[in-house]
């Protein structure tokens, strides 16, 4: 139930007819007799409203439908007694008297109405301490060539008494405190604004009438926003203490929601780190955000991030907002917000969903900070969610021939020709393979990483792009003690330049080189992140049957990165990649069947693809090329017995410790 009602209207200026209406209006409301139920001792004021009252109220509401917003109407609706009916009739006639009267009479009514608290011979007041001559004020307003605005500010009797607004002095000081706000709301320069007011101490709803106009007839207009501003100014002052209590409680509620959100999200992130999280959609979003944040420059706060990263944060927030405890806290906050609005409006306030509410913007930045503080994901093992293990793809020479095409294995002389033609080359020689083994071995330690660095430096200086790239990757981690972002960026930039120079003459290597170029654009390694360019390079490679590019292309279609989201194309390229033995693609197909994305939900087909993926994952694991993402997916496979799942998770946890 609202506590304060403000109605605003204007009294027209213009021709003699309107002037006469103003004058008659003032006289009418100055002399009219209100329905004073309290003076009729013989009438039971709590009896039901009479038939005549009911008919009159219906007629008045038809003529003045805005009357349903009045506090008197609320009282009448709740309890239709003779007294409440009389108060409502009196109020409707009073606030719409300008329809039948004129300005001059209105001023007289304000000053002389039964119930007015008189300041001398009448109740009119303004900011000046000098006595106001009633007839002079009435004529001044009647003859004014511009519009005059009338505001009625009404309180319930109990609130007026409780808050000290049951006398004209309190109302006069209130108007004086906020006359500059009223001037601004009505688009009148303060130096030109004039006003008069009177306090009416009625039985149920004490109120003031406030007349406002500009000495310049061309100035001033009042919009809906201006009316809302006037209403807000009065409500915030009158109910200051009440609102302060609501604000304080709301602040506590807001802070509690932020704290619970932080704890919940940190718990989710920790579960993902320990491969114990069971919401694949949220996990994929968090992994995606981590990769996006690694490749963005400048301030890593929500307001400064590119739109595509903001969208990822928003999706995570939306998922987080589904938590039952968070929902309850937000509903509590919304309840207080509605209570605050009900102080001065009867309209139902529509509040946004939690994820769309700007008040809770700090939760978005909390998500960003938490993801930034996560244990690093290997940027080369994730493309928008589920990228194949890069060590398995890029560093295992015996598996390279399927990367290029289905023909014979790559011959040594072909890489030598590339080296002779251009400065950079690609070669999986013994020195490079030894460096990779040192880096990716399960028991690798600091000394191993330092030895690997020297081997890669030697290879990179001779032009081996693979070594240059892996140096960029090594420097992006803390394996050498601490990250070296500057050196990492420099090496990635050099590697991309090398791949781009090699690509035109790379012969059978071309699909693989195109895939590597696409991958660097996808992650923003050595360049700005550019999904559209990544899409172009992946597509070139995928059409030449590179199964890893096919998988990466499918991911871009799946997530709508660099291309419009298209689950049919995603499914097609996942199938093509899976048919060549790419286990991550098989896993993605299984997920689509499991959740009914694009295809009809089919658990049997999902499990068939899970088994296919499992076979490939176990081969990678047996070759000592597994990473945390692979261990997690192994643990999620359907129909794995508990003992095997626990064993795989234990291996993952061991791997986590070794990489820290």
XYZ file of C-alpha atoms in Angstrom:
660
model
C 0.000 0.000 0.000
C 1.500 3.330 -1.060
C 2.173 5.916 1.655
C 2.255 9.127 -0.341
C 0.222 10.313 -3.320
C 1.201 13.234 -5.558
C -1.149 14.399 -8.309
C -0.109 17.098 -10.760
C -2.155 19.048 -13.314
C -2.151 22.496 -14.872
C -4.687 25.320 -14.996
C -4.941 26.641 -18.555
C -4.289 30.217 -19.543
C -5.490 32.053 -22.632
C -8.834 33.654 -23.458
C -11.347 35.364 -21.238
C -13.302 32.151 -20.878
C -10.307 30.427 -19.290
C -9.662 33.424 -17.063
C -13.262 33.276 -15.913
C -12.894 29.574 -15.228
C -9.813 30.295 -13.118
C -11.641 32.941 -11.158
C -14.764 30.794 -10.686
C -12.566 27.873 -9.753
C -10.956 29.814 -6.943
C -14.317 31.053 -5.691
C -15.822 27.580 -5.980
C -13.205 25.819 -3.930
C -13.011 28.708 -1.513
C -16.711 28.518 -0.719
C -17.764 24.922 -1.443
C -18.826 22.834 1.489
C -16.980 19.570 1.714
C -18.574 16.383 2.938
C -17.697 16.708 6.607
C -18.922 13.363 7.950
C -17.478 14.050 11.391
C -19.958 16.906 11.960
C -23.004 14.671 11.408
C -23.192 13.114 14.849
C -26.367 11.227 14.100
C -24.833 9.261 11.182
C -22.944 6.028 11.759
C -19.731 6.795 9.927
C -18.770 3.111 9.826
C -22.022 2.055 8.145
C -21.904 0.972 4.508
C -21.837 3.738 1.921
C -25.265 4.885 0.772
C -26.630 4.081 -2.680
C -26.372 7.749 -3.616
C -22.722 7.829 -2.552
C -21.960 4.689 -4.555
C -23.637 6.117 -7.657
C -21.845 9.438 -7.298
C -18.492 7.695 -6.844
C -19.059 5.592 -9.981
C -19.938 8.715 -11.976
C -16.920 10.609 -10.676
C -14.523 7.741 -11.406
C -15.894 7.467 -14.948
C -15.182 11.167 -15.424
C -11.870 11.139 -13.547
C -10.371 7.597 -13.769
C -7.080 8.757 -12.267
C -8.987 8.975 -8.968
C -8.274 5.280 -8.471
C -4.712 6.305 -7.590
C -5.793 8.325 -4.551
C -5.206 7.125 -1.018
C -8.880 7.846 -0.358
C -9.826 5.360 -3.068
C -7.594 2.717 -1.432
C -9.420 3.282 1.848
C -12.828 3.132 0.170
C -11.944 -0.065 -1.709
C -10.734 -1.689 1.483
C -13.653 -0.466 3.592
C -16.612 1.136 1.699
C -18.122 3.045 4.621
C -20.080 6.296 4.637
C -17.053 8.126 6.029
C -14.593 6.763 3.458
C -17.070 7.374 0.643
C -17.475 10.982 1.772
C -13.701 11.491 1.919
C -13.293 10.063 -1.586
C -16.085 12.206 -3.065
C -14.643 15.305 -1.422
C -11.143 14.577 -2.710
C -12.208 13.840 -6.304
C -14.239 17.047 -6.508
C -11.449 19.044 -4.865
C -8.665 17.835 -7.133
C -10.684 18.296 -10.301
C -12.411 21.533 -9.446
C -10.491 23.329 -12.205
C -12.712 21.563 -14.717
C -15.687 23.609 -13.526
C -13.967 26.590 -11.910
C -11.069 28.989 -12.429
C -7.681 29.834 -10.956
C -8.810 32.647 -8.737
C -11.364 30.505 -6.944
C -8.803 27.742 -6.567
C -6.481 30.057 -4.658
C -9.362 31.111 -2.446
C -10.298 27.507 -1.832
C -6.747 26.610 -0.865
C -6.708 29.459 1.599
C -10.174 29.111 3.132
C -11.339 25.487 2.777
C -12.750 23.866 5.950
C -9.841 22.105 7.604
C -7.180 24.512 6.347
C -4.603 25.556 8.937
C -4.800 29.334 8.769
C -1.796 31.627 8.982
C -3.720 34.736 10.002
C -6.960 35.204 8.078
C -6.274 32.363 5.629
C -3.959 29.410 5.081
C -1.985 30.501 2.020
C 1.819 30.609 2.323
C 5.000 30.816 0.232
C 8.708 31.284 0.901
C 8.275 34.866 2.124
C 7.541 35.811 5.723
C 5.385 38.830 4.787
C 1.600 38.335 5.020
C -0.080 37.271 1.776
C -3.111 39.256 0.587
C -5.506 36.572 -0.629
C -7.383 38.570 -3.273
C -4.134 39.903 -4.678
C -2.672 36.393 -4.984
C -5.887 35.073 -6.559
C -5.977 37.849 -9.161
C -2.255 37.452 -9.881
C -2.754 33.800 -10.728
C -5.996 34.400 -12.627
C -4.389 37.025 -14.860
C -1.143 35.127 -15.429
C -0.716 34.552 -19.172
C 1.148 31.277 -18.833
C 0.205 27.921 -17.372
C -0.067 27.365 -13.645
C 0.648 23.907 -12.261
C -1.206 22.457 -9.311
C 0.271 19.681 -7.163
C -1.522 17.891 -4.344
C 0.693 15.967 -1.926
C -1.290 13.678 0.358
C -0.378 11.490 3.345
C -2.243 9.074 5.531
C -3.210 10.558 8.871
C -1.088 8.076 10.849
C 2.006 8.856 8.756
C 1.470 12.618 8.976
C 1.284 12.454 12.786
C 4.169 9.981 13.128
C 6.500 11.955 10.879
C 5.536 15.438 12.060
C 3.777 16.591 8.892
C 0.496 17.492 10.593
C 1.017 21.264 10.514
C 1.615 23.950 7.906
C 5.061 24.945 9.229
C 6.479 21.480 8.497
C 5.023 21.502 4.983
C 6.263 25.030 4.299
C 9.815 24.095 5.277
C 9.542 20.948 3.152
C 8.582 22.924 0.040
C 11.290 25.530 0.706
C 13.933 22.773 0.986
C 13.041 21.383 -2.401
C 11.766 24.303 -4.435
C 14.927 24.195 -6.572
C 14.224 20.522 -7.350
C 10.632 21.388 -8.249
C 11.836 24.230 -10.489
C 14.190 21.883 -12.294
C 11.482 19.226 -12.683
C 9.166 21.824 -14.222
C 11.883 23.361 -16.420
C 11.553 26.789 -14.827
C 14.643 28.842 -13.854
C 14.640 29.169 -10.081
C 14.926 32.966 -10.315
C 11.596 33.097 -12.220
C 9.658 30.546 -10.184
C 6.729 31.601 -7.979
C 4.668 29.382 -5.742
C 1.827 29.353 -3.229
C 0.668 26.535 -0.996
C -1.847 25.706 1.721
C -2.089 22.832 4.179
C -5.427 21.052 4.651
C -5.717 19.060 7.840
C -8.400 16.618 6.682
C -9.620 13.661 8.708
C -7.930 10.777 6.938
C -5.427 12.283 4.513
C -3.781 15.581 5.445
C -2.376 17.231 2.331
C -1.059 20.392 0.749
C -2.036 22.170 -2.441
C 0.963 23.659 -4.218
C 0.650 26.117 -7.121
C 3.743 26.701 -9.281
C 4.329 28.997 -12.266
C 6.985 31.130 -13.932
C 7.008 34.916 -14.129
C 7.913 34.352 -17.786
C 4.721 32.947 -19.399
C 6.746 31.100 -22.046
C 8.710 29.086 -19.527
C 7.928 25.780 -17.933
C 6.566 22.396 -18.867
C 5.985 19.240 -16.870
C 6.639 15.763 -18.264
C 5.914 12.365 -16.753
C 9.561 12.202 -15.676
C 9.152 15.618 -14.055
C 6.086 14.458 -12.128
C 8.036 11.395 -10.972
C 10.853 13.695 -9.844
C 8.472 15.865 -7.789
C 6.958 12.756 -6.226
C 10.406 11.326 -5.456
C 11.657 14.553 -3.877
C 8.746 14.696 -1.433
C 8.827 10.979 -0.628
C 12.574 10.861 0.015
C 12.337 13.757 2.452
C 9.100 12.850 4.255
C 10.003 9.179 4.619
C 13.740 9.736 5.002
C 14.132 7.669 8.167
C 11.890 4.874 6.873
C 13.775 4.751 3.588
C 17.140 4.804 5.343
C 16.109 1.663 7.186
C 15.114 0.039 3.882
C 18.364 1.162 2.239
C 20.423 -0.302 5.067
C 18.560 -3.595 4.971
C 18.858 -3.645 1.197
C 22.610 -3.036 1.410
C 22.968 -5.970 3.801
C 20.897 -8.130 1.443
C 22.942 -7.033 -1.573
C 26.265 -7.695 0.157
C 25.043 -11.089 1.346
C 24.054 -12.022 -2.200
C 27.467 -10.948 -3.487
C 29.225 -12.991 -0.779
C 27.129 -16.102 -1.432
C 27.685 -15.710 -5.187
C 31.428 -15.433 -4.613
C 31.545 -18.523 -2.392
C 29.370 -20.513 -4.781
C 31.391 -19.540 -7.847
C 34.733 -20.195 -6.165
C 33.396 -23.616 -5.150
C 32.424 -24.327 -8.766
C 35.849 -23.264 -10.013
C 37.573 -25.443 -7.411
C 35.444 -28.426 -8.425
C 36.382 -27.859 -12.054
C 40.040 -27.753 -11.059
C 39.649 -31.104 -9.277
C 37.564 -32.588 -12.116
C 34.592 -32.935 -9.782
C 32.073 -30.608 -11.438
C 29.011 -32.062 -13.124
C 27.611 -29.122 -15.120
C 29.318 -29.324 -18.517
C 27.610 -26.203 -19.860
C 28.845 -23.981 -17.041
C 32.284 -25.563 -17.123
C 32.650 -24.925 -20.840
C 31.660 -21.284 -20.323
C 34.226 -20.854 -17.537
C 36.965 -22.443 -19.615
C 35.974 -20.255 -22.554
C 36.143 -17.120 -20.396
C 39.554 -18.092 -19.029
C 40.978 -18.350 -22.539
C 39.317 -15.116 -23.657
C 40.740 -13.221 -20.681
C 44.268 -14.477 -21.331
C 44.225 -12.824 -24.720
C 42.669 -9.460 -23.946
C 44.746 -6.354 -23.351
C 44.033 -3.480 -20.992
C 41.853 -3.468 -17.880
C 40.245 -6.809 -17.205
C 37.066 -5.437 -15.707
C 33.609 -5.872 -17.163
C 33.126 -2.337 -18.446
C 36.316 -2.413 -20.539
C 35.970 -5.884 -22.062
C 34.981 -6.598 -25.688
C 31.342 -7.469 -26.264
C 31.976 -11.164 -26.959
C 33.722 -11.554 -23.581
C 30.940 -9.645 -21.822
C 28.471 -12.101 -23.348
C 30.416 -15.018 -21.873
C 30.439 -13.339 -18.441
C 26.702 -12.678 -18.726
C 25.999 -16.316 -19.568
C 28.019 -17.463 -16.548
C 26.147 -14.981 -14.330
C 22.816 -16.277 -15.662
C 23.803 -19.845 -14.802
C 25.042 -18.790 -11.359
C 21.770 -16.938 -10.703
C 19.882 -20.240 -10.914
C 21.286 -21.251 -7.522
C 18.412 -21.542 -5.028
C 20.130 -19.599 -2.228
C 21.052 -16.782 -4.594
C 17.500 -16.672 -5.940
C 16.095 -16.341 -2.407
C 18.485 -13.511 -1.567
C 17.611 -11.672 -4.761
C 13.895 -12.024 -4.085
C 14.493 -10.518 -0.637
C 16.334 -7.589 -2.230
C 13.514 -7.154 -4.755
C 10.941 -7.140 -1.950
C 12.756 -4.237 -0.310
C 13.052 -2.453 -3.647
C 9.292 -2.762 -4.200
C 8.660 -1.477 -0.680
C 10.821 1.524 -1.475
C 8.841 2.284 -4.638
C 5.520 1.813 -2.865
C 6.446 4.749 -0.664
C 5.353 7.066 -3.454
C 3.687 5.094 -6.234
C 0.903 2.581 -6.625
C 2.286 1.128 -9.834
C 3.759 -2.342 -9.689
C 7.468 -2.024 -10.287
C 8.928 -4.542 -12.721
C 12.442 -5.464 -11.652
C 14.982 -7.047 -14.015
C 16.382 -10.524 -13.666
C 19.400 -10.731 -11.389
C 21.837 -11.139 -14.285
C 20.422 -7.985 -15.925
C 20.384 -5.825 -12.797
C 23.109 -3.154 -12.905
C 23.079 -2.952 -9.093
C 24.819 -6.327 -9.083
C 27.495 -5.410 -11.621
C 30.187 -6.272 -9.011
C 29.199 -9.939 -9.333
C 30.336 -9.836 -12.961
C 33.712 -8.448 -11.939
C 33.931 -11.099 -9.202
C 33.432 -13.767 -11.888
C 36.207 -12.218 -13.966
C 38.641 -12.003 -11.015
C 37.924 -15.565 -9.923
C 38.469 -16.960 -13.416
C 41.698 -14.976 -13.771
C 42.954 -16.519 -10.508
C 42.221 -20.070 -11.618
C 44.951 -22.631 -12.061
C 45.994 -22.001 -15.658
C 44.317 -24.022 -18.368
C 46.646 -25.015 -21.147
C 45.578 -22.576 -23.845
C 46.538 -25.105 -26.467
C 44.234 -27.779 -25.136
C 41.030 -25.762 -25.353
C 39.327 -24.165 -28.316
C 36.112 -22.632 -27.115
C 35.693 -25.563 -24.780
C 37.190 -28.810 -25.950
C 40.331 -28.535 -28.053
C 42.439 -31.667 -28.628
C 45.534 -32.158 -26.548
C 48.224 -30.150 -28.304
C 51.093 -32.345 -27.215
C 49.284 -35.249 -28.810
C 48.615 -33.265 -31.975
C 51.738 -31.253 -32.527
C 54.601 -33.081 -30.886
C 54.222 -36.721 -31.801
C 55.943 -37.362 -35.156
C 54.654 -40.916 -35.621
C 51.107 -39.543 -35.745
C 51.794 -36.681 -38.125
C 50.930 -38.250 -41.470
C 47.158 -38.332 -40.808
C 47.345 -34.603 -40.097
C 48.367 -33.780 -43.629
C 46.317 -36.197 -45.688
C 45.805 -39.912 -46.039
C 48.804 -40.358 -48.316
C 52.273 -41.578 -47.416
C 54.130 -40.174 -44.381
C 55.870 -36.844 -44.757
C 59.365 -37.189 -46.160
C 62.305 -35.425 -44.564
C 63.299 -33.746 -47.814
C 59.968 -31.888 -48.010
C 60.641 -30.014 -44.794
C 64.204 -29.403 -45.962
C 62.891 -27.859 -49.180
C 60.741 -25.535 -47.106
C 63.769 -24.571 -45.073
C 65.786 -23.889 -48.187
C 63.055 -21.807 -49.769
C 62.367 -19.643 -46.723
C 64.057 -18.873 -43.440
C 61.539 -20.720 -41.260
C 60.853 -24.433 -41.355
C 59.016 -27.193 -39.483
C 60.922 -30.220 -38.333
C 60.325 -32.821 -35.609
C 64.007 -33.603 -35.122
C 65.567 -35.356 -32.131
C 66.482 -32.139 -30.325
C 62.941 -30.774 -30.583
C 61.411 -34.097 -29.511
C 63.737 -34.261 -26.513
C 62.667 -30.762 -25.426
C 59.001 -31.754 -25.651
C 59.594 -34.907 -23.634
C 61.258 -32.868 -20.894
C 58.391 -30.364 -20.783
C 55.484 -32.778 -20.906
C 56.857 -35.671 -18.921
C 54.771 -36.624 -15.878
C 57.708 -36.198 -13.490
C 59.055 -32.988 -15.049
C 60.771 -30.593 -12.641
C 62.318 -27.141 -12.835
C 65.663 -28.426 -14.136
C 63.866 -30.343 -16.885
C 62.051 -27.199 -17.967
C 65.312 -25.224 -18.028
C 67.014 -27.878 -20.163
C 64.019 -27.890 -22.491
C 64.226 -24.103 -22.778
C 67.841 -24.285 -23.952
C 67.033 -26.963 -26.527
C 64.095 -24.962 -27.857
C 66.168 -21.780 -27.993
C 68.763 -23.584 -30.086
C 66.104 -24.931 -32.443
C 64.278 -21.609 -32.700
C 67.463 -19.759 -33.612
C 67.887 -22.027 -36.600
C 64.307 -21.261 -37.727
C 62.244 -24.217 -36.467
C 58.808 -22.635 -36.010
C 57.645 -25.478 -33.764
C 60.348 -24.589 -31.248
C 59.544 -20.875 -31.459
C 55.892 -21.629 -30.727
C 56.673 -23.929 -27.800
C 58.914 -21.284 -26.278
C 55.970 -18.888 -26.363
C 53.894 -21.537 -24.679
C 56.564 -22.318 -22.058
C 57.007 -18.636 -21.152
C 53.232 -18.274 -20.711
C 53.364 -20.736 -17.781
C 55.172 -20.654 -14.433
C 57.181 -23.797 -15.174
C 60.412 -21.787 -15.229
C 59.564 -20.134 -11.926
C 57.319 -17.316 -13.105
C 55.521 -16.283 -16.247
C 57.238 -14.051 -18.771
C 54.323 -12.522 -20.652
C 56.481 -10.151 -22.692
C 58.732 -12.949 -23.943
C 55.751 -15.229 -24.511
C 54.029 -12.659 -26.724
C 57.249 -12.039 -28.646
C 57.749 -15.750 -29.363
C 54.116 -16.306 -30.307
C 54.322 -13.328 -32.676
C 57.481 -14.748 -34.253
C 55.880 -18.194 -34.560
C 52.804 -16.803 -36.326
C 55.011 -14.915 -38.767
C 56.900 -18.138 -39.394
C 53.757 -20.196 -40.032
C 52.393 -17.510 -42.385
C 55.658 -17.440 -44.368
C 55.818 -21.225 -44.593
C 52.163 -21.774 -45.554
C 52.214 -20.862 -49.305
C 54.993 -23.380 -50.089
C 54.333 -25.990 -47.438
C 53.053 -28.675 -49.846
C 51.730 -31.637 -47.849
C 52.230 -29.666 -44.669
C 49.768 -27.020 -45.830
C 46.620 -28.345 -44.047
C 48.587 -28.668 -40.820
C 50.160 -25.205 -41.096
C 46.752 -23.706 -41.883
C 45.360 -25.386 -38.784
C 48.173 -23.952 -36.635
C 47.613 -20.449 -38.048
C 43.887 -20.719 -37.379
C 44.606 -21.835 -33.859
C 46.771 -18.791 -33.148
C 44.093 -16.419 -34.427
C 41.509 -18.310 -32.383
C 43.438 -17.796 -29.141
C 44.993 -14.450 -29.980
C 48.501 -15.917 -29.734
C 50.960 -13.504 -31.328
C 48.075 -11.451 -32.684
C 44.722 -9.986 -31.751
C 42.089 -12.641 -31.150
C 40.105 -12.899 -34.380
C 37.520 -15.671 -34.657
C 36.649 -14.715 -38.232
C 40.234 -15.199 -39.418
C 40.471 -18.363 -37.329
C 37.351 -19.631 -39.087
C 38.862 -18.940 -42.520
C 42.073 -20.836 -41.740
C 40.306 -23.743 -40.032
C 37.922 -24.062 -42.969
C 40.790 -24.207 -45.495
C 42.474 -26.912 -43.468
C 39.261 -28.813 -42.672
C 38.332 -29.065 -46.344
C 41.674 -30.795 -46.856
C 40.645 -33.380 -44.246
C 42.713 -32.211 -41.299
C 40.756 -33.793 -38.460
C 41.921 -31.296 -35.844
C 40.912 -28.343 -37.999
C 37.585 -30.074 -38.610
C 37.058 -30.333 -34.866
C 38.071 -26.697 -34.324
C 35.782 -25.553 -37.134
C 32.919 -27.502 -35.564
C 33.553 -25.740 -32.258
C 33.336 -22.318 -33.904
C 30.004 -23.289 -35.461
C 28.823 -24.720 -32.140
C 29.607 -21.586 -30.126
C 28.872 -19.064 -32.883
C 32.398 -17.628 -32.776
C 33.481 -15.936 -36.009
C 30.405 -17.328 -37.740
C 26.707 -17.470 -37.000
C 25.916 -20.317 -34.614
C 24.900 -23.365 -36.631
C 24.488 -26.671 -34.794
C 23.867 -28.545 -38.041
C 27.290 -27.501 -39.384
C 28.864 -28.152 -35.993
C 27.447 -31.674 -35.980
C 28.597 -32.257 -39.589
C 32.209 -31.283 -38.896
C 32.276 -33.155 -35.589
C 31.227 -36.247 -37.544
C 33.920 -35.748 -40.188
C 36.574 -35.288 -37.524
C 35.308 -38.230 -35.476
C 35.322 -40.507 -38.523
C 39.082 -39.904 -38.737
C 39.575 -41.025 -35.148
C 39.502 -37.680 -33.320
C 38.245 -38.662 -29.837
C 37.353 -35.117 -28.769
C 34.993 -34.866 -31.736
C 33.388 -38.172 -30.732
C 32.959 -36.805 -27.215
C 31.249 -33.676 -28.581
C 28.856 -35.779 -30.669
C 28.064 -37.858 -27.584
C 27.277 -34.679 -25.662
C 24.920 -33.476 -28.403
C 23.049 -36.786 -28.337
C 22.991 -36.778 -24.543
C 21.427 -33.317 -24.297
C 19.410 -33.420 -27.515
C 21.225 -30.535 -29.205
C 20.299 -30.396 -32.922
C 19.817 -34.192 -32.904
C 17.083 -36.097 -31.106
C 18.091 -36.992 -27.564
C 19.387 -40.575 -27.675
C 21.308 -42.040 -24.732
C 22.202 -45.253 -26.589
C 23.848 -43.339 -29.439
C 25.470 -41.009 -26.922
C 27.049 -43.934 -25.101
C 28.286 -45.423 -28.369
C 30.157 -42.209 -29.116
C 31.339 -41.953 -25.505
C 32.894 -45.398 -25.898
C 34.560 -44.311 -29.128
C 35.916 -41.227 -27.386
C 37.023 -43.301 -24.406
C 39.073 -45.575 -26.620
C 40.900 -42.592 -28.116
C 41.378 -40.907 -24.757
C 42.875 -44.033 -23.219
C 45.346 -44.247 -26.100
C 46.414 -40.654 -25.483
C 46.703 -41.405 -21.766
C 48.795 -44.501 -22.396
C 51.168 -42.429 -24.542
C 51.747 -40.117 -21.547
C 50.136 -37.253 -23.448
C 47.102 -36.745 -21.175
C 46.195 -33.461 -19.527
C 43.621 -32.329 -16.954
C 40.913 -31.814 -19.549
C 41.343 -35.333 -20.845
C 41.283 -36.821 -17.337
C 38.076 -34.927 -16.642
C 36.403 -36.233 -19.782
C 37.544 -39.741 -18.976
C 35.919 -39.459 -15.583
C 32.673 -38.308 -17.213
C 32.395 -41.251 -19.600
C 29.203 -43.234 -19.244
C 29.409 -46.818 -18.000
C 32.865 -46.422 -16.474
C 32.958 -48.374 -13.234
C 33.583 -46.395 -10.026
C 37.010 -47.888 -9.396
C 38.298 -46.879 -12.814
C 36.809 -43.392 -12.528
C 38.434 -42.859 -9.137
C 41.748 -44.082 -10.519
C 41.586 -41.601 -13.397
C 40.610 -38.743 -11.114
C 43.469 -39.653 -8.798
C 45.851 -39.434 -11.750
C 44.382 -36.040 -12.614
C 44.892 -34.772 -9.066
C 48.476 -36.049 -9.129
C 48.995 -34.239 -12.412
C 47.580 -31.050 -10.896
C 50.083 -31.184 -8.035
C 52.999 -31.745 -10.392
C 52.056 -28.782 -12.574
C 51.707 -26.342 -9.673
